[in-house]
CSV table of C-alpha atoms in Angstrom, one decimal:
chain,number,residue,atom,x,y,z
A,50,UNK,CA,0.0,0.0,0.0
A,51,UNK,CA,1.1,3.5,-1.1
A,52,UNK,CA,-0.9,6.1,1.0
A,53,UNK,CA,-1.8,9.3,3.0
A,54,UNK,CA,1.0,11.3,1.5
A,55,UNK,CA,2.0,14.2,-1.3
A,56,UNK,CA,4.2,13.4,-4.4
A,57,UNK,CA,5.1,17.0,-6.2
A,58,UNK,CA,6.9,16.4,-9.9
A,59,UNK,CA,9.9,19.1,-9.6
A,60,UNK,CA,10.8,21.3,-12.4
A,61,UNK,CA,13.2,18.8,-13.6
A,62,UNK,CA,11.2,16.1,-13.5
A,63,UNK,CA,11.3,14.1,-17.2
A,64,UNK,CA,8.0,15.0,-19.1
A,65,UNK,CA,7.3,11.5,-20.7
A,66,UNK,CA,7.0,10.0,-17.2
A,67,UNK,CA,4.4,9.3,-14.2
A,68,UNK,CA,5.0,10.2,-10.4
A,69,UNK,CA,4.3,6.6,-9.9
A,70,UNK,CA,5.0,3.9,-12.2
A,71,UNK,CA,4.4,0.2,-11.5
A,72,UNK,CA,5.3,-2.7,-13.8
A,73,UNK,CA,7.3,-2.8,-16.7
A,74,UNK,CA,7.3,-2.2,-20.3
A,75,UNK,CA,9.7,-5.1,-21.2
A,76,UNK,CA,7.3,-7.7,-19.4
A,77,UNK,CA,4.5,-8.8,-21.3
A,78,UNK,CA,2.3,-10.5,-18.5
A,79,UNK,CA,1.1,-9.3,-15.2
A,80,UNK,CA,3.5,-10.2,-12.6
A,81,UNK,CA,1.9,-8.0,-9.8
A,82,UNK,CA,-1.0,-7.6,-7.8
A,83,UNK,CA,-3.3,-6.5,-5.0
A,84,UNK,CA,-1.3,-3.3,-4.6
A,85,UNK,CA,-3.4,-0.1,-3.2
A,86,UNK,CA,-2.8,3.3,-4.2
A,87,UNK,CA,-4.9,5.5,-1.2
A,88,UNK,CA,-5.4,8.8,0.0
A,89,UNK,CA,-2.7,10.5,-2.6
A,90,UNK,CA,-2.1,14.1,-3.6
A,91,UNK,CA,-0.3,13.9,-6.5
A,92,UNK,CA,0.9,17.1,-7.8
A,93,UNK,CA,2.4,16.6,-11.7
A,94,UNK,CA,3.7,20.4,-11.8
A,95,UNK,CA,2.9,20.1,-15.8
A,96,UNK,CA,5.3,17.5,-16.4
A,97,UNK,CA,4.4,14.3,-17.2
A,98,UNK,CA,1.7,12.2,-15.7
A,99,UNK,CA,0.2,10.8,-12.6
A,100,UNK,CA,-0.1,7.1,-11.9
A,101,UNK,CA,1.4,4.4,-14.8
A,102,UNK,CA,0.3,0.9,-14.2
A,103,UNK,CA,2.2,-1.4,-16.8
A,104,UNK,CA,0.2,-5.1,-17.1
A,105,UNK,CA,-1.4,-4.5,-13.7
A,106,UNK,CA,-3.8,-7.1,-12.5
A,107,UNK,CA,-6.1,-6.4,-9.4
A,108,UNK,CA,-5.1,-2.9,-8.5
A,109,UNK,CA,-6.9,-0.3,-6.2
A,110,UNK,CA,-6.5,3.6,-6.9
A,111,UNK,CA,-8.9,5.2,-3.9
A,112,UNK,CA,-9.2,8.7,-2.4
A,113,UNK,CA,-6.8,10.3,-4.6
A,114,UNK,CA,-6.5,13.8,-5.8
A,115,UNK,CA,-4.4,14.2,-9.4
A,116,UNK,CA,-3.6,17.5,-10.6
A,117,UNK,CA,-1.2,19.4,-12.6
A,118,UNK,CA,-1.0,16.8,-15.4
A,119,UNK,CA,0.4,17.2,-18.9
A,120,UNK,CA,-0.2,14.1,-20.3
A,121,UNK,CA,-2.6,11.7,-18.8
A,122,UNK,CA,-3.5,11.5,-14.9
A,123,UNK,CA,-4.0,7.9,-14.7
A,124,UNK,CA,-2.7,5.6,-17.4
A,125,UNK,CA,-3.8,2.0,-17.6
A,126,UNK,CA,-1.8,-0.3,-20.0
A,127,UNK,CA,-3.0,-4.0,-20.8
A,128,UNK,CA,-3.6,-6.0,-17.6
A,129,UNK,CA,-7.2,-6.1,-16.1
A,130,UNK,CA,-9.3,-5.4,-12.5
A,131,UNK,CA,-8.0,-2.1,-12.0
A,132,UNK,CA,-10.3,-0.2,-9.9
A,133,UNK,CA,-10.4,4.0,-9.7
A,134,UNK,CA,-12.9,5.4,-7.1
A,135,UNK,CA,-13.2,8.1,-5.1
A,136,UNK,CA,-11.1,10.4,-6.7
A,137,UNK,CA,-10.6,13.8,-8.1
A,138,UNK,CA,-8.7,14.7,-11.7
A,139,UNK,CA,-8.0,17.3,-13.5
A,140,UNK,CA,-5.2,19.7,-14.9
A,141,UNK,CA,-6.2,23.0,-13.7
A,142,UNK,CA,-7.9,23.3,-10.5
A,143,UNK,CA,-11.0,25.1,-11.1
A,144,UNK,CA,-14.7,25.0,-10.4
A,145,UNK,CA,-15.8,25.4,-13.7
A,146,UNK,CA,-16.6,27.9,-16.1
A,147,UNK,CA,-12.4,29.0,-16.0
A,148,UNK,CA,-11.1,31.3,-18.5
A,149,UNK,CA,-8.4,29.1,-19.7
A,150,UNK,CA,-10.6,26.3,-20.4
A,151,UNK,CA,-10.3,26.5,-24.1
A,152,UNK,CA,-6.5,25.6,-24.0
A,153,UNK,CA,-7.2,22.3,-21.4
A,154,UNK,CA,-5.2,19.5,-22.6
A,155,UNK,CA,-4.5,16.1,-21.6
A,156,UNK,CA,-6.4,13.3,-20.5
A,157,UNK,CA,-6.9,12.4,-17.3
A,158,UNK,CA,-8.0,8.5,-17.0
A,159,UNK,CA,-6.5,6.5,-20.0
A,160,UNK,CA,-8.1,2.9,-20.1
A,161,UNK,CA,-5.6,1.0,-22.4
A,162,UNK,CA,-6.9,-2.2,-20.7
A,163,UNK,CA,-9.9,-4.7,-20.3
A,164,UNK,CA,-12.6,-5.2,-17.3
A,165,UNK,CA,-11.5,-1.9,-15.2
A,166,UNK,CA,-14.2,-0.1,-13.2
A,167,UNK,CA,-14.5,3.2,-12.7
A,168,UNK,CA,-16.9,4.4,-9.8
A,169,UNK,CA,-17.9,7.7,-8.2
A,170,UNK,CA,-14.8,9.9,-9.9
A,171,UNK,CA,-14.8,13.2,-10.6
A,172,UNK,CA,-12.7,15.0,-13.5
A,173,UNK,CA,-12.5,18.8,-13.5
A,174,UNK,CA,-10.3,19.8,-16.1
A,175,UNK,CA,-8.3,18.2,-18.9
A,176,UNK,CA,-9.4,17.9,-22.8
A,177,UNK,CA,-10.5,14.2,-22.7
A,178,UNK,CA,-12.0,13.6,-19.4
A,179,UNK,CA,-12.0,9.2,-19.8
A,180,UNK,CA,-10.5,7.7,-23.1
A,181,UNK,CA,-11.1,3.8,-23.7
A,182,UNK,CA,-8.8,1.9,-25.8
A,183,UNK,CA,-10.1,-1.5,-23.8
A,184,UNK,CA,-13.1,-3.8,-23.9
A,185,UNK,CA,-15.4,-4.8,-20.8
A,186,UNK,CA,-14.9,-1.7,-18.9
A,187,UNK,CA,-17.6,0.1,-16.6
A,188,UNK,CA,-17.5,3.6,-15.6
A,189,UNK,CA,-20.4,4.4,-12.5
A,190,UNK,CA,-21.5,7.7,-11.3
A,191,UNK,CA,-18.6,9.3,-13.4
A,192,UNK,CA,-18.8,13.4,-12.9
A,193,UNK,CA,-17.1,15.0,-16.3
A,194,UNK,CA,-16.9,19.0,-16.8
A,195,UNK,CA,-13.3,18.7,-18.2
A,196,UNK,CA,-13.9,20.8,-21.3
A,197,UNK,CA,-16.5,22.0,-23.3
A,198,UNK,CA,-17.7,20.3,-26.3
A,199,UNK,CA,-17.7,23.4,-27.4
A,200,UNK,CA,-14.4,24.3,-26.8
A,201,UNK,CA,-13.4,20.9,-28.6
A,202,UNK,CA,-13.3,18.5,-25.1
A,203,UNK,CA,-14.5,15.1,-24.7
A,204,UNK,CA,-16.1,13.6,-21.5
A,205,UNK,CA,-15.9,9.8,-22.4
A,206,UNK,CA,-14.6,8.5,-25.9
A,207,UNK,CA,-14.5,4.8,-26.7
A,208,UNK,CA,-12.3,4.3,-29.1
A,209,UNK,CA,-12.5,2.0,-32.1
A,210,UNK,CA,-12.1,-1.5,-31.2
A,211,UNK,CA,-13.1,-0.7,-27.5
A,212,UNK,CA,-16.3,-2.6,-27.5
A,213,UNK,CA,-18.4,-4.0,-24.7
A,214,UNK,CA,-18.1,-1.3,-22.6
A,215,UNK,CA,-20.8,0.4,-20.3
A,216,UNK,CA,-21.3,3.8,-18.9
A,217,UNK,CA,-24.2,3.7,-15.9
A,218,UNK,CA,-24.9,6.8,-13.7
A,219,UNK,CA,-22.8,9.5,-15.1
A,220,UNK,CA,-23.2,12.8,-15.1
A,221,UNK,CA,-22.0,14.7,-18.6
A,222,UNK,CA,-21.8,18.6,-17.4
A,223,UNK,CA,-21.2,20.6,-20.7
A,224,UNK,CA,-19.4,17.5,-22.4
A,225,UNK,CA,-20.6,14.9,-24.1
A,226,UNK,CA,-19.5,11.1,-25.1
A,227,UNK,CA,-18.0,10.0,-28.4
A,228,UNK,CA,-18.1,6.8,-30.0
A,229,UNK,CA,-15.5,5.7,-32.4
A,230,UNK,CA,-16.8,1.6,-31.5
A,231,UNK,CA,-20.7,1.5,-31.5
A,232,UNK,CA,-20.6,-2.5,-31.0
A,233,UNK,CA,-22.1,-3.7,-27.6
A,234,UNK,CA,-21.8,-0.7,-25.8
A,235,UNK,CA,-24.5,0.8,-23.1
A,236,UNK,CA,-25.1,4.1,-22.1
A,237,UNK,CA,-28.3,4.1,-19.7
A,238,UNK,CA,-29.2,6.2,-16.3
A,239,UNK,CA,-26.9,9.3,-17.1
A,240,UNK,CA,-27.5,12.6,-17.0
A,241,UNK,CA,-26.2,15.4,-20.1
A,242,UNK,CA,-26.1,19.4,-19.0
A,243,UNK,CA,-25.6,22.0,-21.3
A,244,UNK,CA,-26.6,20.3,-24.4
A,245,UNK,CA,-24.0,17.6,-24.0
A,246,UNK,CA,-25.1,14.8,-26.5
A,247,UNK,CA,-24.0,11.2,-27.9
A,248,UNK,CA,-21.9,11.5,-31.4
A,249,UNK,CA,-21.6,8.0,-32.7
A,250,UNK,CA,-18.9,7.7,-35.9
A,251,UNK,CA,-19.2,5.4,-38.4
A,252,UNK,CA,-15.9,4.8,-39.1
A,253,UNK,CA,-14.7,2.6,-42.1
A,254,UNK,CA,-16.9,-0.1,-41.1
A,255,UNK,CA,-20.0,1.7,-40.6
A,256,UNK,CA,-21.5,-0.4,-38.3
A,257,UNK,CA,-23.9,-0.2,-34.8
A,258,UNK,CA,-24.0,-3.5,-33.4
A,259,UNK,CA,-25.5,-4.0,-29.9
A,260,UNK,CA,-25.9,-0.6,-29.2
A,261,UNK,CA,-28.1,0.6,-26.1
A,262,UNK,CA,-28.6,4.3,-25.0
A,263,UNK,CA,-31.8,4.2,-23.2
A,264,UNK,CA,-33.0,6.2,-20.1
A,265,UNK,CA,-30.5,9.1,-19.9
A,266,UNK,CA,-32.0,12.8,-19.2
A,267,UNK,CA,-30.4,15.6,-21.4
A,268,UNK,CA,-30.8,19.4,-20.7
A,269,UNK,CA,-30.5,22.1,-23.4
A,270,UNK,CA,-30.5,25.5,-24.3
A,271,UNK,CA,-33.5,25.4,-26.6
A,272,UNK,CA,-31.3,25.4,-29.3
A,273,UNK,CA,-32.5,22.0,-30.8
A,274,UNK,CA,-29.0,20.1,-30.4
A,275,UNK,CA,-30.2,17.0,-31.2
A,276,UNK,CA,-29.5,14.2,-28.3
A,277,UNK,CA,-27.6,11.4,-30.1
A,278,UNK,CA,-26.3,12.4,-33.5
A,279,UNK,CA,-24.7,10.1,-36.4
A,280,UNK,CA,-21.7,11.3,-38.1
A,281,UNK,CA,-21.2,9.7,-41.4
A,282,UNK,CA,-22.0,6.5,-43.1
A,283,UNK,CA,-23.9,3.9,-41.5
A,284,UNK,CA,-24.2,0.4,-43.5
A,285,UNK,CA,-25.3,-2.0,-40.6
A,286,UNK,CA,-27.4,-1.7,-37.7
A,287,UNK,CA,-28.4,-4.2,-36.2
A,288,UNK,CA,-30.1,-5.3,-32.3
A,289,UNK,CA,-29.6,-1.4,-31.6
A,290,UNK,CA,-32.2,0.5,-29.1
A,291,UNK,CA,-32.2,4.7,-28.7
A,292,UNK,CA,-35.2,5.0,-27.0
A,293,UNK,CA,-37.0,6.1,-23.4
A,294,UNK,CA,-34.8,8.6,-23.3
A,295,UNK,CA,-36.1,12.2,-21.8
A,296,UNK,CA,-35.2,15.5,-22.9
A,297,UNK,CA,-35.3,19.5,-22.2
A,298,UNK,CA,-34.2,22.1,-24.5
A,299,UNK,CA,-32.9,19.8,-27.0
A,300,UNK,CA,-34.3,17.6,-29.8
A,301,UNK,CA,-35.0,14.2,-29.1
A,302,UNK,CA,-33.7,10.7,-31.7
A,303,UNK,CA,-34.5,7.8,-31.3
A,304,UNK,CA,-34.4,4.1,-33.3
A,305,UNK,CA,-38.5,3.6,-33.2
A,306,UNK,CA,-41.3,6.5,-33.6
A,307,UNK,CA,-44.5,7.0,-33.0
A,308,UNK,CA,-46.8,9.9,-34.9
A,309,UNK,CA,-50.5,10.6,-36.1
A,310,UNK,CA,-51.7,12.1,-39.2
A,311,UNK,CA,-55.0,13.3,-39.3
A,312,UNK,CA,-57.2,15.3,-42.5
A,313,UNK,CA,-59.6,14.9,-45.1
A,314,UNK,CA,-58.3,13.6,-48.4
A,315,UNK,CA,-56.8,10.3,-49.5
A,316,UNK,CA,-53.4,11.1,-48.8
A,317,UNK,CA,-51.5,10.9,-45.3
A,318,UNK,CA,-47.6,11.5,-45.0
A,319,UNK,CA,-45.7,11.0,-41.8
A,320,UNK,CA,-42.2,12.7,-42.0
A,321,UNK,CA,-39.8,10.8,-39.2
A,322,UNK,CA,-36.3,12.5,-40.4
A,323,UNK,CA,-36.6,15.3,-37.4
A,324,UNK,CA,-37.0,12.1,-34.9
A,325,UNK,CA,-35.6,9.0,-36.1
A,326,UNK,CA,-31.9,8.3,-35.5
A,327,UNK,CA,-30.9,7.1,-38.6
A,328,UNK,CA,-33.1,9.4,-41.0
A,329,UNK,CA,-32.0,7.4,-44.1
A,330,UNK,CA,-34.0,3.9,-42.9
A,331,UNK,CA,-37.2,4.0,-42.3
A,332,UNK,CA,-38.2,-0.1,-41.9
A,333,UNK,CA,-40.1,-1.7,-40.2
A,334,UNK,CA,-43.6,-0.3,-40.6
A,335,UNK,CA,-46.7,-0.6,-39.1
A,336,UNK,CA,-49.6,2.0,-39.5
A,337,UNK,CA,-53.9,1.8,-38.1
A,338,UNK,CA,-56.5,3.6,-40.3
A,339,UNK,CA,-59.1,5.3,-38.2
A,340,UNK,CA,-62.1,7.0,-39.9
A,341,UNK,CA,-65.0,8.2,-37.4
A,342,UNK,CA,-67.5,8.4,-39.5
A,343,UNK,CA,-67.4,5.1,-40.7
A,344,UNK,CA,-68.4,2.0,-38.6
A,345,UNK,CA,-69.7,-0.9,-38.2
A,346,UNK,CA,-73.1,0.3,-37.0
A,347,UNK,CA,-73.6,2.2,-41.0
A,348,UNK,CA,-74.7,-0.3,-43.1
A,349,UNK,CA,-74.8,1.4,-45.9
A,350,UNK,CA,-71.4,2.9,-45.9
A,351,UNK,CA,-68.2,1.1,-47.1
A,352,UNK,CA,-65.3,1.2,-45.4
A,353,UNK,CA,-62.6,2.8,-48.0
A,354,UNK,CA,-59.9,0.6,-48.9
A,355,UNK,CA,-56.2,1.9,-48.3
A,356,UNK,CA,-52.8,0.5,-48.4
A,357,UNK,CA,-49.0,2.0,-48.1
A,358,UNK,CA,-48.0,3.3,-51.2
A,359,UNK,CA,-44.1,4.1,-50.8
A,360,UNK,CA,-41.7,4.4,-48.5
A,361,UNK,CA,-38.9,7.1,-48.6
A,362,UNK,CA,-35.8,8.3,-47.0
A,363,UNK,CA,-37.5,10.4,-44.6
A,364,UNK,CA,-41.3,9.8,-44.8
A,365,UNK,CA,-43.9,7.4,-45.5
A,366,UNK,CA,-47.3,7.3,-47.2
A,367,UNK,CA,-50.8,5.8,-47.1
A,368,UNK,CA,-53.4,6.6,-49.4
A,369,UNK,CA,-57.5,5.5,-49.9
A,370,UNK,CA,-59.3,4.7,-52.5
A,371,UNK,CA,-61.4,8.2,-51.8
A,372,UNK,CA,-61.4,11.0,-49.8
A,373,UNK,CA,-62.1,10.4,-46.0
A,374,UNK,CA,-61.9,12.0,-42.9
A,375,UNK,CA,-59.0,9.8,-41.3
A,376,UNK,CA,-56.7,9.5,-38.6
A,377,UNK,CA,-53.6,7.4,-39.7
A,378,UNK,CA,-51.1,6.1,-36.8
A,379,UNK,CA,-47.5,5.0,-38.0
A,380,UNK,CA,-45.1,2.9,-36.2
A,381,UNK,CA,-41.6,2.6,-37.8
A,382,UNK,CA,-38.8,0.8,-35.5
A,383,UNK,CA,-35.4,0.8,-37.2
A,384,UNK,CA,-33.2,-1.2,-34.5
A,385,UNK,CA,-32.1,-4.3,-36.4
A,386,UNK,CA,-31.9,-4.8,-39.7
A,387,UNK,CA,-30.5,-8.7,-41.1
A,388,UNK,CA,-27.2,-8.3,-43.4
A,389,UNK,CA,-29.9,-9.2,-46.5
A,390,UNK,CA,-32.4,-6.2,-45.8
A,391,UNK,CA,-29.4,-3.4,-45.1
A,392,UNK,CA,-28.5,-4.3,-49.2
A,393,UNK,CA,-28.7,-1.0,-51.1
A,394,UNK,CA,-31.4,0.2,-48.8
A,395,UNK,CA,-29.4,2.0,-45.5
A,396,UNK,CA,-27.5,4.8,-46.5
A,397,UNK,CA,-27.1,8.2,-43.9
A,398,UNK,CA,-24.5,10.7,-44.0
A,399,UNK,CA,-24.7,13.4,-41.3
A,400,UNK,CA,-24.9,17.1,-42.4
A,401,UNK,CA,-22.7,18.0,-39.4
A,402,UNK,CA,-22.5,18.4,-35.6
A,403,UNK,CA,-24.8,20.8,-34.2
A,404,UNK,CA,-23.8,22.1,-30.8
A,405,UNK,CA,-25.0,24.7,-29.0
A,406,UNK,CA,-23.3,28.4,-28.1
A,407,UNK,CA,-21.1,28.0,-25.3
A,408,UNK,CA,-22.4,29.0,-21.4
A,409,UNK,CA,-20.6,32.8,-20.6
């Protein structure tokens, strides 16, 4: 155990390295453990980092404050079971809203690992509050105002190829979470300030496998910053749910939709583009046809016929075989799609972020 103590970098301290640094580069498999880190200040003096664990394997980081970090505050590499809790990161020491926050840099929890957990940590300053490079990592009532989205920070950003990963009970404060790896990943129970939002990126494979973001709470400016937004081309979605999510000030998305058209005519069109998720698939349908004054009771009126007539991009249609006075209910879900269906048929590309004005 390393506690209850100060470690201050001093202004000669080497710039590529960490106050404390445990394991080695030039050993390959974890040949430490059960080593606690607790109750730490650990001043970096901008130079370097904070904590290096190298192939660690059941280690405790608790109750420590990191500060003062150039690089990263707490650097994970390969190794598993590390658990940070109960701590406090960040470059600057601030309480928001600082002057200097456009030129934070850094990161302050680097996860280049697989089945950490991160619980009750708060991270103050620093351009990526938590990056993922690993797989089968949690993070649990994580607190990020590091930098604002606006100002170019990141709260959490898995990485491509860091799949199967879960954020539970966070709280994004003017920064939101990017996804380079949409496969398997859960976002559920968190909270977004300042429209914060979800950015999912395509990448070259263009794919969203597994993906669950359901039952967060995001707060705007009334600016309509949509929620979760798609950036570039998606080819393959499949088993992926945006939905039962709640929002203020800011424009809801989501994977299924729900909306009524009602007039006279024989022609109703639902447009989904300004809800739906993925604006560009609209699958799935279901729809009811509701006249009132035509029922069973009338014998001597006929019920009119009517039947979808096409689907596009962004909106469907039903039509009748004369005019009515109708109410027409569509359904659309667009959460998994076989490999066959997505054929020449699933095509987005996003217009561009849309992010609020920054809080003054």
């Amino acid at each position: 155990m390393i506690y209850g103590g100060t470690l201050r970098a001093a202004n000669t301290f080497p710039t590529d390295r960490f106050l404390v640094e445990l394991g080695s580069q030039e050993i390959s498999q974890p040949n430490y453990e059960d080593i606690v880190l607790q109750n730490l200040m650990l001043d970096c003096n901008y130079r370097g980092g904070g904590i290096l664990l190298l192939n660690p394997i059941r280690i405790t980081i608790s109750d420590c404050y990191i500060t003062h970090f150039s690089s990263v505050g707490i650097s994970v590499h390969k190794g598993h079971e590390t658990f940070i809790h109960n701590s406090f990161l960040g470059q600057h020491i601030t309480v928001g809203g600082d002057p200097q926050e456009s030129n934070f840099s850094g990161t302050a929890i680097r996860l280049d690992s697989n089945d950490n957990d991160v619980t009750d940590v708060v991270i103050f300053s620093a351009q990526i509050g938590i990056e993922v490079l690993g797989q089968a990592n949690i993070m649990k009532g994580v607190h990020c105002y590091n930098k604002a989205t606006g100002w170019g920070g990141t709260g959490i950003m898995i990485k491509k190829g860091a799949t199967q990963n879960r954020i539970i009970g966070c709280y994004m404060d003017y920064t939101g979470i990017v996804l380079e790896e949409s496969n398997r990943i859960t976002i559920s129970n968190s909270y977004f300030l300042g429209d914060a939002f979800i950015l999912l990126k395509a990448g070259t494979s263009g794919t969203a496998f597994g993906l669950s973001i359901v039952d967060n709470i995001f707060t705007g400016s009334d600016h309509g910053v949509p929620i979760v937004q798609a950036q570039g081309t998606f080819s393959l979605v499949k088993q992926t749910r945006v939905d039962d999510n709640s929002a203020a000030g800011m424009a809801l998305r989501s994977t299924r939709a729900r909306v009524s058209v009602s007039g006279s005519g024989n022609s109703w069109t639902a447009d989904l583009s300004h809800v739906l998720l993925f604006p560009g698939a609209v699958a799935h349908v279901q729809y009811s046809f509701y006249t009132p004054q035509l029922n069973a009771t009338n014998a001597t009126a006929t019920f009119p016929q009517h039947a979808l007539q096409s689907i596009t991009a962004t909106s469907i249609t039903v039509v009748s075989d004369q005019p009515v006075d109708a109410v027409v209910s569509f359904s659309v879900d667009q959460s998994s799609y076989g490999d066959n269906e997505m054929q020449n048929i699933y095509h987005v590309t996003s217009p561009g972020l849309q992010m609020a004005p920054l809080k003054h």
